[in-house]
Amino acid sequence: MHESHQASSSLRDPSRREEERRQLEAIWALPKGWRIVSAVNNTVIGYFYIGAAVLFFLLAGVLALLMRSQLALPGNTLLSPHTYNQVFTMHGTVMMFLFAVPAVEAMGILLLPQMLGARDLPFPRLGAFAFWAYFVGGLIFFGTLFFDLAPSGGWFMYPPLTSSHYSPDIGADFWLLGIGFIEISAIAGAIEIIVGVLRTRAPGMSLDKMPMFAWTMLTFAVMIVFAFPAVILATIMLELERTFGWPFFIAAKGGDALLWQHLFWFFGHPEVYIIFLPAAGMVSMIVPTMARAPLEAHMLIVLAIIATGFFSFGLWVHHMFTTGIPALSLSFFSAASMAVAIPSGIQVFAWIATIAAGKLRLDTPALFVLGFLFIFTLGGLTGVMVAMVPFDWQAHDTYFVVAHLHYVLIGGMVFPLFAAFYYWAPAFSSRALSERLGRWAFWLMFIGFNVAFLPMHVLGLQGMPRRVYTYPAELGWQTLNFVSTAGAFMLAAGVLVFIADLVCNLRPSLVSPAGNVWNSGTLEWLQNGLYGLRSIPHVETRYPLWQEQHLARDVEAARFYLPNAPTGTREAIVTSPIEAEPQYLLRLPGPGWPPALAALFTAAFFMLLTVKMIAMALGCGILAIAFILVWAWGSDPMPTDKVNIGAGLRLPTYVSGPRSHAWWAVVILLFVAGSLYLSFAFSYLYLWTVAPAAWAEAAKGGVPDGTFAFAAMGLLAVSSASMYAAEGQLRRSRAGFGLMVVLALLTLTGALVLELVGHWRSDLRPDASGYAALVYLASVLQFQIVAAVVVVGCYVLVRLAAGRLNSERRVTFDTLMLLSHYANAQGALGVLLVHGFPRAVA
Amino acid sequence: MRTHSRQAIGPLMAFVVAGCSGPQSVLHPAGPEALGLAHLTWFLFGFGALVLAFVLAAAAIAVRGPERWRAVVASRCMIIGAGVFFPAVSLTGLLGYGLWLTRASIPDTEGREPLQIEVTGEQWWWRVQYAPSTRSPVASANEIRVPAGRPIRFTLQSADVIHSFWVPNLAGKLDMIPGRATSLLVRAERTGVFRGQCAEYCGKAHALMALTVVVMTPTDFASWLENESRPAMEPDKPESRRGRSLFLEAGCGGCHTVRGTPAAGTIGPDLTHLGSRHSVGIASAAMNERNIARFMTDGQHMKPGNHMPTFRIFAAVELQAIATYLAGLR
Amino acid sequence: MNGEIRPISSLLIALLGPIIWAAHFFGVYLVEAVLCPAREPVSIGLVGLALSALALAALTLHSARCHLSDPAGGARDPLRFTLPLTLLSMTAVVWTSLPLLVLPACTPGGSG
């Protein structure tokens, strides 16, 4: 079985193998010196990403030490109230947005290709863009602290406190625009991970053989697609309210403060599982190796992960138990919060069972895993406590919740991350980390953490609320606060020992890492060069290095697929999603400046908008788009004949249509856009339940005459038809094709203009009421997608003129087509909602 | 050995009890609502401790236990039993308990007419109004007095941002959200002085937005309310009269109300019976003339960010006179 | 190819359990969220319980069909997720329905 997928060794003489290896090395070479900034290789980007995440972890950790120092004594004056409020806001925001999600995303980027037997991720430049956008944006955002410009509304930014009236300073805008754009980075990463995990696995690695970490990263990415748009919409709305007075959250004008909470927590709850699941995936990789036994109940754990991902979307109101929402509604969310505990229980006992089935070697990674089990279980149990509505009525917004969230986040994510650092360092560094320093780091962190956070459970029940810069001496809270501060410093000492270990021992190496020191069974431990694996293996089991005897030897002897580079460029094999059968050869780009520059100018665009330097912001925005187009221009290479990828397999190098990885990426992006629009539809219907009077009034005279609606629908229909016709014309006439595309773009834009004109002429102004603001918001969202379609449409016409688009080489047109049909559908839904709903409820 | 552990339990219990009591404590209930929540809290702690112990025991056996036990822990039965069945059963029970308690918390005045108190959260103080929908509501601020044994309905609102009304000894918290009114029904069983605090981050001085709740016997409460509904006492000392003139001349009436005088401002707290409250400005500043004067001249240090401007326009004698006047408003 | 696994349909079949749970969950939440402010005299509890019965029936039907047609999984359910996910979804639906039996609708959650 194994042998039939190898090329016969007699065909490959040693000198030819050596030549092929040198060819691979040349193709995958890294840019030298400072030009490494233009690298797009997943290992380099992964390293940068993880480094940046650790940096933000340390920075936010210092903020935590400042907070604990202030709270060590009652009536302390170390930090002024304003500074403290900025510090706790930044601590939460940086930890959640600039450390937790990027760190696990970084581990995915670093590990997944090697774990799946691929040479790189399917969209290397997108990964590079995501990293630079995050890094530059994150640094600027953190820098606001040094200029007294940091936000101080809490990481959750509740209006009306964060409205322009009660937070007139620019800090809130930095949060809204800064974090809003960093979320784009997370979504870009998510798209890449979904396509990577489902389409670029080694041949033969069917889903049931896929490593658990890949399952968790897949779930993580899908959750991001559905959860992040809710908070993106909320940030757009709050920024529009602050800048232009569109009263989404102002009760007096028909808005509602709770609308923000619903949107934010619809994102916020899945967010914590987005953070936890990849960490659980890492534990599922580490435990079998450390226990020297395969993971017990493998498919049951996969099930648990999928169930967790799904159910976590039904928990969000448990952050709003004290808002006066009807008790029956609250209890639904209490029930769902209980439901999510079952999958967690499955995972915990499966890990324990794996340890029991084998014999655990108590090296540093195992210590961190055991620490994780203790801390996370305790956190999960306090989670069950706060999931009970009456208990939460006392515990909500107190230090009890602070304790709970740190137990599940530090226990559930940081400890597994540190286990992962110690575990995978030998695969990416020429030296493993030190066992001795590792033990010191673990014990200091474990004991320090519990000393810091265990007392907080008691403090919360003694009445200490959250987000307070001080407390009076007469309440008797000072002893526990002081003990907690001591614990925090001990935890910090442990982290410092870890940093020392990194400095002393981590020597990043792509070509000669320390190797499989733990004798693990999964593919990322195979010998790797700059080009990844010497040849792409055919996989038959879950633990290839344990269960397929000569795999390592045969991979290195170039006996499998892609021992060379048949097209002379960087390549990866695209396989089918379930059975991992090879489908085509993907040509990948090499290093280049456009992604990093596009990221830089995108960050600049958002930051300049925040400080209201509109002209410069627009300039940077145009430059960013320009660089993205330059980068796109270099993609979509010309189709060639089928190539021989080794082991007797010939594959096409170009695929368009639903099988194409690019098609998949666009479809995922459309799910993001759709989630964003659904969040808008929810907001529209929600405010109707809160302030129905505005809708009743609108039905009487505020909604434009029916002709506008029909005309807009008509234009949208024409747009869709034109795009459909354009597809037909692609084979026949270039002129006809161009004409149809232009018609599609014009009618799409026309529909949007008609909408705006209609509302403006019926004297509706967006700052008049929550209802009016929502009506115009529909057009804002439509403008976003129309702008994208127009830009891509013009780009497609240029490519047509340059001869880089035809009926065979048509991936760019497919992208336009998908975006355009979606834009029409979204526009139609908007028209139906905005014109039809007020009339329907009148 | 046994005597040692028995000896240890005494101080341990004392420590636990001491840690639990307090004027702002969840575990020191002063009414039936808080009592139910305290019982739930102890039950959940017990349940959690047992489950944690079980998980740790299983992990310990897995790591270094005897061969037979490890085989049990490694079995599919264990994973499904402990990971699926046990949570399913125990969480059903917990959910049931939670629902029962939620149902019990639904306002039921038992036929008695509840005392109506309206509390409005402001940045960073509490506007209080007794009997708000009657012809003569009684206004106060930052301190709430209630009779023991009678149901009290708090109607909670916000004048600006989201606040949260929380008196842990009496009940769970309820948010005060602009644009809506929420309602909390509470009964206090024990007399005493309790402390509440705003539990939703509301800006700069959120940490200092505390509340004093005094539970009195019904007779004491009745006479207190009667006194509270009367206009301000006539100042008996000449110094106090001088203080009142200064108070009115300086324009304090623009923000504050003192019933019975021309001062009728509603931007700031009602001061009609200021002197009878336990604290001034912030809950930890005791009611006395010195603190009153301090709040006027150094308010930004006592309560950073508070909306009352500092008044350093008075000479020391004048300041003393005003403080004496206000402290005398009992 | 015989028995070729089609990704999208097998994904939907495997996830139908949680999808039914989601529809039920958002359904009962929506019913109270919309009908309470509108003060409709409909009995929200009964509507909710009807939705629960519907959901449980759908879940039972789905798992029975999947189990009977392909006991070993096969092309329609390659990873054999359907039954466990459906059972978990049923538990979640039952738990979501418990409040409908115990609590009155439209009554604010006021602690104490």
Coordinates of N, CA, C and O in Angstrom, one line a residue, chain A residues 81 85 88 152-153 156 158-161 166 251 256 258 261 296-297 322-324 327 331 338 341-342 345-346 349-350 352-353 355-358 360 362 374 377-378 381 384-385 388 390-391 393-394 396-398 460-463 465-470 472 474-475 477 686, chain B residues 19 23-26 37 40-41 44-45 48 51-52 54-56 58-59 62-64 70 73-74 76 79 82-84 91 94-95 98-99 101-102 105 123 159-162 166 168 171-175 177-180 182 195 197 199-204 206-208 284 304:
Chain A
P81 N -7.0 57.8 39.4 CA -8.2 57.0 38.9 C -8.2 57.0 37.4 O -8.4 55.9 36.8
N85 N -8.0 53.6 35.2 CA -9.1 53.2 34.3 C -8.5 52.9 32.9 O -9.0 52.0 32.2
F88 N -6.6 49.4 33.3 CA -7.4 48.1 33.3 C -8.1 47.9 31.9 O -8.3 46.8 31.5
S152 N -10.5 54.4 28.1 CA -10.7 54.1 29.6 C -12.2 53.6 29.8 O -12.7 53.8 30.9
G153 N -12.8 53.0 28.8 CA -14.2 52.6 29.0 C -14.3 51.1 29.3 O -15.4 50.6 29.2
F156 N -14.8 46.2 27.2 CA -16.1 45.9 26.6 C -16.8 47.1 26.2 O -17.9 47.1 25.6
Y158 N -18.9 49.7 27.1 CA -20.3 49.9 27.1 C -20.7 51.3 26.8 O -20.2 52.2 27.5
P159 N -21.6 51.6 25.9 CA -22.2 52.9 25.8 C -23.3 52.9 26.9 O -23.7 51.8 27.3
P160 N -23.8 54.0 27.4 CA -23.5 55.4 27.0 C -22.2 55.9 27.6 O -21.8 57.0 27.2
L161 N -21.5 55.1 28.4 CA -20.3 55.7 29.0 C -19.3 56.0 27.9 O -18.5 57.0 28.0
Y166 N -20.2 61.2 27.2 CA -19.5 60.8 28.5 C -18.1 60.5 28.3 O -17.3 60.4 29.3
A251 N -30.9 56.0 24.3 CA -32.3 55.7 24.6 C -33.2 56.9 24.3 O -34.3 56.7 23.8
D256 N -30.8 52.0 22.0 CA -30.8 51.3 23.3 C -29.4 50.8 23.6 O -28.7 50.3 22.8
L258 N -28.6 48.4 25.5 CA -28.5 47.0 25.5 C -28.1 46.4 24.1 O -27.6 45.3 24.0
Q261 N -24.6 45.6 24.0 CA -24.3 44.5 24.8 C -24.6 43.2 24.1 O -23.9 42.2 24.1
E296 N -7.0 8.8 23.7 CA -8.2 8.0 23.9 C -9.4 8.7 23.3 O -9.5 10.0 23.4
A297 N -10.4 8.0 22.8 CA -11.7 8.6 22.4 C -11.5 9.7 21.4 O -12.1 10.8 21.5
T322 N -28.0 40.6 34.8 CA -28.5 41.6 35.7 C -29.1 42.8 35.1 O -29.3 43.8 35.7
T323 N -29.4 42.6 33.8 CA -30.0 43.8 33.1 C -31.5 43.9 33.1 O -32.1 44.8 32.6
G324 N -32.2 43.0 33.8 CA -33.6 43.1 33.9 C -34.4 42.4 32.7 O -35.6 42.6 32.6
A327 N -36.9 36.8 33.2 CA -36.3 35.6 33.8 C -36.3 34.4 32.9 O -35.4 33.6 32.9
S331 N -33.1 32.2 31.6 CA -32.9 30.8 31.9 C -32.6 30.0 30.7 O -31.9 28.9 30.8
M338 N -25.0 25.4 30.7 CA -24.8 24.1 31.3 C -24.5 23.1 30.1 O -23.6 22.3 30.3
A341 N -21.0 22.6 29.1 CA -20.0 21.9 30.1 C -19.8 20.5 29.8 O -18.8 19.9 30.1
I342 N -20.8 19.8 29.1 CA -20.6 18.4 28.8 C -19.5 18.1 27.8 O -18.6 17.3 28.1
G345 N -16.3 18.3 29.7 CA -16.1 17.2 30.5 C -15.5 16.0 29.7 O -14.6 15.3 30.2
I346 N -16.1 15.8 28.5 CA -15.5 14.7 27.7 C -14.1 14.9 27.4 O -13.3 14.0 27.6
F349 N -11.8 14.2 30.7 CA -11.7 12.8 31.0 C -11.0 12.0 29.9 O -10.3 11.0 30.2
A350 N -11.1 12.4 28.7 CA -10.3 11.7 27.6 C -8.8 12.0 27.8 O -8.0 11.0 27.6
I352 N -7.3 12.6 30.7 CA -6.9 11.8 31.9 C -6.8 10.3 31.5 O -5.9 9.6 31.9
A353 N -7.8 9.8 30.7 CA -7.8 8.4 30.3 C -6.5 8.1 29.4 O -5.9 7.1 29.6
I355 N -3.6 9.6 29.7 CA -2.5 9.5 30.6 C -2.5 8.2 31.3 O -1.4 7.5 31.5
A356 N -3.7 7.7 31.7 CA -3.8 6.5 32.5 C -3.4 5.3 31.5 O -2.9 4.3 32.0
A357 N -3.7 5.4 30.3 CA -3.4 4.3 29.3 C -1.9 4.2 29.0 O -1.5 3.2 28.6
G358 N -1.2 5.3 29.3 CA 0.2 5.2 29.0 C 1.0 5.4 30.2 O 0.6 5.0 31.3
L360 N 3.1 8.7 31.9 CA 3.4 10.1 31.7 C 4.9 10.4 32.1 O 5.3 10.1 33.2
L362 N 7.2 13.1 33.3 CA 6.9 14.4 33.9 C 7.9 15.5 33.5 O 8.5 16.2 34.3
F374 N -5.7 21.3 36.4 CA -6.2 21.7 37.7 C -6.9 23.1 37.6 O -8.0 23.3 38.0
T377 N -10.1 23.1 35.3 CA -11.2 22.5 35.9 C -11.9 23.3 37.0 O -13.1 23.5 37.1
L378 N -11.0 23.9 37.8 CA -11.5 24.8 38.8 C -12.3 26.0 38.2 O -13.4 26.4 38.6
L381 N -15.6 24.9 36.9 CA -16.6 24.8 38.0 C -17.2 26.1 38.5 O -18.4 26.2 38.7
V384 N -19.7 27.0 36.0 CA -21.1 26.4 36.2 C -21.8 27.2 37.3 O -23.0 27.5 37.2
M385 N -21.0 27.7 38.3 CA -21.7 28.5 39.4 C -22.3 29.8 38.8 O -23.4 30.1 39.1
M388 N -25.5 29.9 36.8 CA -26.8 29.8 37.5 C -27.3 31.3 37.8 O -26.6 32.0 38.5
P390 N -29.5 33.0 39.6 CA -29.5 33.7 40.9 C -28.1 33.9 41.5 O -27.9 34.9 42.1
F391 N -27.2 32.9 41.3 CA -25.9 33.1 41.9 C -25.2 34.3 41.2 O -24.5 35.1 41.8
W393 N -26.5 36.8 40.0 CA -27.0 38.1 40.5 C -26.2 38.7 41.6 O -26.1 39.9 41.8
Q394 N -25.5 37.8 42.4 CA -24.6 38.3 43.4 C -23.2 38.5 42.8 O -22.5 39.4 43.1
H396 N -22.0 38.6 39.6 CA -21.7 39.4 38.4 C -21.0 40.7 38.7 O -21.3 41.4 39.7
D397 N -20.0 41.1 37.9 CA -19.3 42.3 38.1 C -18.6 42.5 39.4 O -18.3 43.6 39.9
T398 N -18.2 41.3 40.0 CA -17.4 41.3 41.3 C -16.1 40.6 41.0 O -15.9 40.0 39.9
G460 N -14.8 38.7 46.0 CA -16.0 39.0 45.3 C -17.3 38.8 46.2 O -18.2 39.6 46.2
L461 N -17.2 37.7 46.9 CA -18.4 37.4 47.8 C -18.4 38.3 49.0 O -19.4 38.4 49.7
Q462 N -17.3 39.0 49.3 CA -17.2 39.9 50.4 C -17.7 41.3 49.9 O -17.7 42.3 50.7
G463 N -18.1 41.4 48.6 CA -18.7 42.6 48.1 C -17.8 43.5 47.3 O -18.2 44.6 46.9
P465 N -16.5 45.0 44.1 CA -16.9 45.0 42.7 C -15.6 45.1 41.8 O -14.5 45.3 42.2
R466 N -15.9 44.9 40.5 CA -14.8 45.0 39.5 C -14.5 46.4 39.1 O -15.3 47.3 39.3
R467 N -13.3 46.6 38.5 CA -13.0 47.8 37.8 C -13.0 49.0 38.8 O -13.4 50.1 38.5
V468 N -12.5 48.7 40.0 CA -12.4 49.8 41.0 C -10.9 50.1 41.2 O -10.1 49.2 41.4
Y469 N -10.6 51.4 41.3 CA -9.2 51.7 41.4 C -8.7 51.7 42.9 O -7.5 51.8 43.1
T470 N -9.7 51.7 43.8 CA -9.3 51.6 45.2 C -10.5 51.0 46.0 O -11.6 50.8 45.4
P472 N -12.1 51.1 50.4 CA -11.8 51.7 51.7 C -11.3 50.6 52.7 O -11.5 49.4 52.5
E474 N -12.0 50.1 55.8 CA -12.9 49.6 56.8 C -13.7 48.3 56.4 O -14.3 47.7 57.2
L475 N -13.5 47.9 55.1 CA -14.3 46.7 54.7 C -13.5 45.4 54.9 O -14.0 44.3 54.6
W477 N -10.9 44.2 53.2 CA -10.4 43.5 52.0 C -8.9 43.6 51.8 O -8.4 43.0 50.9
Y686 N -34.2 44.3 16.6 CA -34.2 44.5 18.0 C -34.7 45.9 18.4 O -35.5 46.0 19.3
Chain B
G19 N -14.4 35.9 57.8 CA -14.3 36.3 56.4 C -15.6 36.5 55.7 O -15.7 37.2 54.8
P23 N -20.3 44.3 56.2 CA -21.5 45.1 55.8 C -21.7 45.1 54.3 O -22.7 45.7 53.9
Q24 N -20.9 44.4 53.5 CA -21.2 44.4 52.1 C -21.0 43.0 51.6 O -20.4 42.7 50.6
S25 N -21.4 42.0 52.4 CA -21.0 40.6 52.1 C -22.2 39.8 51.6 O -23.3 39.9 52.1
V26 N -22.0 39.0 50.7 CA -23.0 38.1 50.1 C -23.3 37.0 51.1 O -24.4 36.5 51.2
L37 N -29.8 33.1 48.3 CA -28.6 33.2 47.5 C -27.3 32.7 48.3 O -26.4 32.1 47.7
L40 N -27.4 29.0 48.3 CA -27.0 28.5 46.9 C -25.5 28.5 46.8 O -24.9 27.6 46.3
T41 N -24.9 29.6 47.3 CA -23.5 29.8 47.2 C -22.7 28.7 47.9 O -21.8 28.1 47.4
L44 N -23.1 25.4 46.0 CA -22.3 25.3 44.8 C -20.8 25.1 45.2 O -20.1 24.4 44.5
F45 N -20.4 25.8 46.2 CA -19.0 25.6 46.6 C -18.7 24.1 47.0 O -17.7 23.5 46.6
G48 N -18.8 22.0 43.8 CA -17.6 22.3 43.0 C -16.4 21.6 43.7 O -15.6 21.0 42.9
V51 N -16.5 17.9 42.9 CA -16.1 17.5 41.5 C -14.6 17.7 41.3 O -14.0 16.9 40.7
L52 N -14.1 18.8 41.8 CA -12.7 19.1 41.6 C -11.8 18.0 42.2 O -10.9 17.5 41.6
F54 N -12.7 14.9 42.7 CA -12.8 13.7 41.9 C -11.9 13.8 40.7 O -11.2 12.8 40.3
V55 N -11.9 14.9 40.0 CA -11.1 15.1 38.8 C -9.6 15.0 39.2 O -8.8 14.3 38.5
L56 N -9.2 15.6 40.3 CA -7.8 15.5 40.7 C -7.4 14.1 41.1 O -6.3 13.7 40.7
A58 N -8.7 11.4 39.9 CA -8.6 10.6 38.6 C -7.3 10.9 37.9 O -6.6 10.0 37.5
A59 N -6.9 12.2 37.9 CA -5.6 12.6 37.3 C -4.4 12.0 38.1 O -3.5 11.5 37.5
A62 N -4.2 8.5 37.2 CA -3.7 8.3 35.9 C -2.2 8.5 35.8 O -1.5 7.8 35.1
V63 N -1.6 9.4 36.6 CA -0.2 9.7 36.5 C 0.6 8.7 37.2 O 1.6 8.2 36.7
R64 N 0.2 8.3 38.5 CA 1.0 7.4 39.3 C 0.3 6.4 40.1 O 0.8 6.0 41.1
R70 N -5.7 2.4 37.1 CA -5.4 3.2 35.9 C -6.2 2.6 34.7 O -6.6 3.3 33.9
V73 N -9.6 4.1 34.9 CA -9.6 5.5 34.5 C -9.4 5.7 33.0 O -9.8 6.6 32.4
A74 N -8.7 4.7 32.4 CA -8.4 4.8 31.0 C -9.5 4.2 30.1 O -9.5 4.3 28.9
R76 N -13.3 3.5 28.3 CA -14.3 4.3 27.6 C -15.4 4.6 28.6 O -16.0 5.7 28.6
I79 N -14.7 7.6 30.6 CA -14.8 8.9 29.8 C -16.3 9.3 29.7 O -16.7 10.4 29.9
A82 N -18.0 9.7 33.5 CA -17.6 10.9 34.2 C -17.7 12.1 33.3 O -18.0 13.2 33.8
G83 N -17.6 12.0 32.0 CA -17.5 13.1 31.1 C -18.9 13.5 30.5 O -19.1 14.6 30.1
V84 N -19.8 12.5 30.4 CA -21.1 12.8 29.8 C -22.2 12.6 30.9 O -23.0 13.5 31.1
L91 N -25.9 18.5 36.3 CA -26.3 19.8 35.8 C -27.8 19.9 35.7 O -28.4 21.0 35.8
L94 N -28.8 20.8 39.1 CA -28.4 22.2 39.4 C -29.3 23.2 38.7 O -29.8 24.2 39.2
L95 N -29.6 22.9 37.4 CA -30.5 23.8 36.6 C -31.8 23.9 37.3 O -32.4 24.9 37.4
G98 N -31.6 26.1 40.3 CA -31.5 27.4 39.9 C -32.8 28.0 39.4 O -33.2 29.1 39.7
L99 N -33.6 27.2 38.7 CA -34.9 27.6 38.2 C -35.9 27.8 39.4 O -36.6 28.8 39.4
L101 N -35.1 28.6 42.4 CA -34.7 29.8 43.1 C -35.1 31.1 42.3 O -35.5 32.1 42.9
T102 N -34.9 31.0 41.0 CA -35.3 32.1 40.1 C -36.8 32.4 40.3 O -37.3 33.5 40.4
S105 N -37.7 34.0 43.4 CA -37.3 35.4 43.5 C -38.3 36.3 42.7 O -38.1 37.5 42.8
Q123 N -23.8 59.9 37.8 CA -22.4 59.8 38.0 C -22.0 60.7 39.1 O -22.0 61.9 39.0
A159 N -29.7 58.3 35.2 CA -29.8 59.6 34.6 C -28.7 59.8 33.5 O -28.8 60.7 32.7
D160 N -27.7 58.9 33.4 CA -26.7 59.1 32.5 C -26.2 57.8 31.8 O -26.6 57.4 30.8
V161 N -25.3 57.1 32.5 CA -24.7 55.9 32.0 C -25.3 54.7 32.7 O -26.1 54.9 33.6
I162 N -24.8 53.5 32.4 CA -25.3 52.3 33.0 C -24.7 52.2 34.4 O -23.4 52.3 34.6
W166 N -26.5 47.5 44.0 CA -26.1 46.2 44.6 C -25.9 46.4 46.1 O -25.0 47.2 46.5
P168 N -25.4 43.6 48.7 CA -25.2 42.2 48.8 C -25.9 41.5 50.0 O -26.4 40.4 49.9
A171 N -29.8 41.5 48.7 CA -30.2 40.8 47.4 C -29.2 40.9 46.4 O -28.1 41.5 46.5
G172 N -29.4 40.2 45.2 CA -28.5 40.4 44.1 C -28.6 41.7 43.5 O -29.4 42.6 43.9
K173 N -27.8 42.0 42.5 CA -27.8 43.3 41.9 C -28.7 43.4 40.7 O -29.1 42.5 40.1
L174 N -29.0 44.7 40.3 CA -29.9 44.9 39.2 C -29.3 46.2 38.5 O -29.1 47.2 39.2
D175 N -29.2 46.1 37.2 CA -28.6 47.3 36.5 C -29.6 48.4 36.3 O -30.8 48.2 36.3
I177 N -30.3 51.2 33.7 CA -30.0 51.4 32.3 C -30.8 52.6 31.8 O -32.0 52.6 32.0
P178 N -30.1 53.6 31.2 CA -30.9 54.7 30.7 C -31.9 54.3 29.7 O -31.7 53.5 28.8
G179 N -33.1 54.9 29.9 CA -34.2 54.6 29.0 C -35.1 53.5 29.5 O -36.1 53.2 28.9
R180 N -34.7 52.8 30.5 CA -35.6 51.8 31.1 C -35.7 51.9 32.6 O -34.8 52.4 33.2
T182 N -36.0 49.4 35.9 CA -36.0 48.0 36.4 C -36.5 48.0 37.8 O -36.5 49.0 38.5
R195 N -23.9 48.2 53.5 CA -23.2 49.0 52.5 C -23.5 48.4 51.1 O -23.6 47.2 50.9
Q197 N -22.8 49.1 46.7 CA -21.9 49.8 45.8 C -22.3 49.6 44.4 O -22.9 48.6 44.0
A199 N -22.2 48.5 40.8 CA -21.4 47.3 40.3 C -21.3 47.3 38.8 O -21.0 46.3 38.2
E200 N -21.5 48.5 38.2 CA -21.3 48.5 36.7 C -20.4 49.7 36.5 O -20.7 50.8 36.8
Y201 N -19.2 49.5 35.9 CA -18.2 50.5 35.7 C -18.9 51.7 35.0 O -19.5 51.6 33.9
C202 N -18.8 52.9 35.7 CA -19.6 54.0 35.2 C -18.7 55.3 35.1 O -19.2 56.4 35.0
G203 N -17.4 55.1 35.0 CA -16.5 56.2 34.8 C -15.6 56.4 35.9 O -15.3 55.6 36.7
K204 N -15.0 57.6 36.0 CA -13.9 57.9 36.8 C -14.0 57.5 38.2 O -13.1 56.8 38.8
H206 N -16.2 55.6 39.7 CA -17.0 54.4 39.9 C -16.7 53.7 41.2 O -17.6 53.2 42.0
A207 N -15.4 53.6 41.6 CA -14.9 52.9 42.8 C -15.5 53.5 44.0 O -15.6 52.9 45.1
L208 N -15.9 54.8 44.0 CA -16.3 55.5 45.2 C -17.8 55.6 45.2 O -18.4 56.3 46.1
S284 N -17.0 56.5 52.9 CA -16.1 56.3 54.0 C -15.7 57.6 54.7 O -14.9 57.6 55.6
P304 N -12.3 62.0 43.2 CA -11.7 62.6 41.9 C -12.7 62.4 40.8 O -13.3 61.4 40.6

